[in-house]
Coordinates of C-alpha atoms and ligand atoms in Angstrom, one line a residue:
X1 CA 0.0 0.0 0.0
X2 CA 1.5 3.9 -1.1
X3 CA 1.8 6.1 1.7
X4 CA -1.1 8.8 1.6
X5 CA 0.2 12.1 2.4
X6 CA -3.6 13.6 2.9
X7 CA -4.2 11.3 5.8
X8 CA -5.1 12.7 9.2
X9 CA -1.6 11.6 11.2
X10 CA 0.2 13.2 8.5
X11 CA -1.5 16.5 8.5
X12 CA -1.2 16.6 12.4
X13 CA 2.5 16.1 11.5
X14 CA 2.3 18.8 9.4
X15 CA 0.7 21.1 12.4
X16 CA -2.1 21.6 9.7
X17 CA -4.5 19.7 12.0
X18 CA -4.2 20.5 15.8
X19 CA -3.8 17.4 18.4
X20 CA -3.7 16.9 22.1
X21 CA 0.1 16.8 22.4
X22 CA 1.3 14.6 25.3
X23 CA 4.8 13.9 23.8
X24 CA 7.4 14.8 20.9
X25 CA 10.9 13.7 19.7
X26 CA 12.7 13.3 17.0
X27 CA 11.3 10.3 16.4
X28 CA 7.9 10.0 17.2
X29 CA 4.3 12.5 18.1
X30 CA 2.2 11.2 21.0
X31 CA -1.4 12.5 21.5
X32 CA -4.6 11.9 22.9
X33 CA -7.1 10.1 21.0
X34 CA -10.0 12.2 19.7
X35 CA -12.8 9.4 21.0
X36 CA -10.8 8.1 23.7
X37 CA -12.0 4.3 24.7
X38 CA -10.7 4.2 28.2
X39 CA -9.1 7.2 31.0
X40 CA -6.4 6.9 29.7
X41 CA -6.0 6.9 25.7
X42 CA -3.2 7.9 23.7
X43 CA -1.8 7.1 20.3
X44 CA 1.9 7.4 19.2
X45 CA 2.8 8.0 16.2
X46 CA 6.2 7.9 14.0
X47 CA 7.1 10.3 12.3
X48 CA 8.4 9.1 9.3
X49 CA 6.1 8.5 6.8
X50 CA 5.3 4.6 7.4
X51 CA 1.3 3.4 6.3
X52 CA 1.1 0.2 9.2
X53 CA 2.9 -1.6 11.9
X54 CA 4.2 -3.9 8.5
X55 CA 5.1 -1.2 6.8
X56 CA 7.2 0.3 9.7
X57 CA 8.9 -3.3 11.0
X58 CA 9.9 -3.7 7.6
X59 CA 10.9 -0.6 5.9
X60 CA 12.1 1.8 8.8
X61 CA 15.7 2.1 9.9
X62 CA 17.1 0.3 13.0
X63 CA 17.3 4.5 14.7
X64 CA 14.1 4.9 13.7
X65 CA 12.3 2.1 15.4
X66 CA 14.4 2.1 18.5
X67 CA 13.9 5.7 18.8
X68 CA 9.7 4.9 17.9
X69 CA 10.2 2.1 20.5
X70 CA 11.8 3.9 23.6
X71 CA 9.3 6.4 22.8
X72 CA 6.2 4.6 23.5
X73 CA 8.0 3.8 27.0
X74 CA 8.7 8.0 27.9
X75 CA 5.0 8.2 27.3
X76 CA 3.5 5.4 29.4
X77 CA 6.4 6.6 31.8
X78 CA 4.9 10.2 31.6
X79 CA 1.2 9.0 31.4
X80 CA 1.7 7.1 34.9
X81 CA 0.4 3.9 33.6
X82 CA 3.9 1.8 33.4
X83 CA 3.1 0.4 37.1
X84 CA -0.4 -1.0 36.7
X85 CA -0.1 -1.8 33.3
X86 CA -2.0 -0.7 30.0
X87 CA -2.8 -2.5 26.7
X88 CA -0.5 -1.3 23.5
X89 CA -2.5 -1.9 20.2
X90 CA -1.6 -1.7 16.7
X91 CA -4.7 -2.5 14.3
X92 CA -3.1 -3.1 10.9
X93 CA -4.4 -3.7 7.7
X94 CA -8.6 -4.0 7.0
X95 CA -8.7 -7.2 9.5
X96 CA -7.3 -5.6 12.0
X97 CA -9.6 -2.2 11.2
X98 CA -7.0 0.2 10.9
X99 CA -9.2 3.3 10.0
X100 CA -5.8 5.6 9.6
X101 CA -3.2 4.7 7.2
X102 CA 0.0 6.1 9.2
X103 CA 1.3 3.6 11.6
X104 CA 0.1 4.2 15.0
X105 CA -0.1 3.0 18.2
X106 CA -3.1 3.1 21.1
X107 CA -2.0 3.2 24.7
X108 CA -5.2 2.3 26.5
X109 CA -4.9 2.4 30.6
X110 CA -5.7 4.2 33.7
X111 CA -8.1 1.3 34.4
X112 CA -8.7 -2.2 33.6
X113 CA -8.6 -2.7 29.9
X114 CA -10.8 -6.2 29.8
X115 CA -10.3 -9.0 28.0
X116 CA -8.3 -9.2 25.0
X117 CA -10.4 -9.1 22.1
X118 CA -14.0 -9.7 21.2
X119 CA -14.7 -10.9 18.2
X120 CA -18.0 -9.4 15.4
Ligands
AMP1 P1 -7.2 2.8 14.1 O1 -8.5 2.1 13.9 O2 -6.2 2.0 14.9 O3 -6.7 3.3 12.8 O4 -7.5 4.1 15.0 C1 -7.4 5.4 14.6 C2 -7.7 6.2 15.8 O5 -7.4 7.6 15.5 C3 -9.1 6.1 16.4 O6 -9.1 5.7 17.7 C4 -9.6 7.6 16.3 O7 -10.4 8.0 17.4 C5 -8.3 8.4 16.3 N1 -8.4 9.7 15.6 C6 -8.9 10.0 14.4 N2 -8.7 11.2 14.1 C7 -8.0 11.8 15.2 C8 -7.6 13.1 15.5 N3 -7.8 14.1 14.7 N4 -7.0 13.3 16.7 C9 -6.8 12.3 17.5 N5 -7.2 11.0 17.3 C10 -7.8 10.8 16.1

């Protein structure tokens, strides 16, 4: 799958779009969700321009996805949620209904998070 430039991440990149900022590095954006699905509800983001968690693991340098990687650990750090524990999520690809094609992803916490998944 190309990379679409005119998707939502990307323009929040951009600063065309504003976000919630929680977090920034060279590396990576992190932000609050805009229909947050538990207290605590953050994506991170890369920000290079990568369309899925396939896309990324494959295609993005070694700096790139240990920078992306420490990343999500500052945030959950910062978020308070590293003690208790949170769920990470990276939907990918239309099975796993990824609705944004930039690689992202969800840091749900701040409470219990259920069971795993449920199924349509
Ligand atoms: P996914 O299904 O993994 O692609 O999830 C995309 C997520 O992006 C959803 O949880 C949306 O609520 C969230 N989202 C969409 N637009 C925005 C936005 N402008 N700011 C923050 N979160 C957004």
């Amino acid at each position: 799958m190309t990379y679409d430039p005119s998707n939502i991440f990307a323009r929040i990149l951009r600063g065309e779009i504003p976000c919630n900022k929680v977090y920034e590095d060279s590396h990576a954006l992190a932000f609050s969700d805009i229909r947050p699905q538990a207290k605590v509800h953050v994506l991170v983001i890369p920000k290079g321009a990568y369309v899925s968690a396939e896309d990324f693991s494959a295609s993005a340098s070694d700096a790139e996805i240990v920078g992306f990687t420490r990343a999500i650990a500052r945030v959950t750090a910062m978020l308070g949620v590293a003690g208790d524990g949170y769920r990470l999520i990276a939907n990918t690809g239309a099975h796993g209904h990824q609705e944004v094609p930039h690689f992202h992803v969800h840091i749900l916490g701040g409470q219990p998070i259920g069971k795993m998944v449920t199924l349509p």
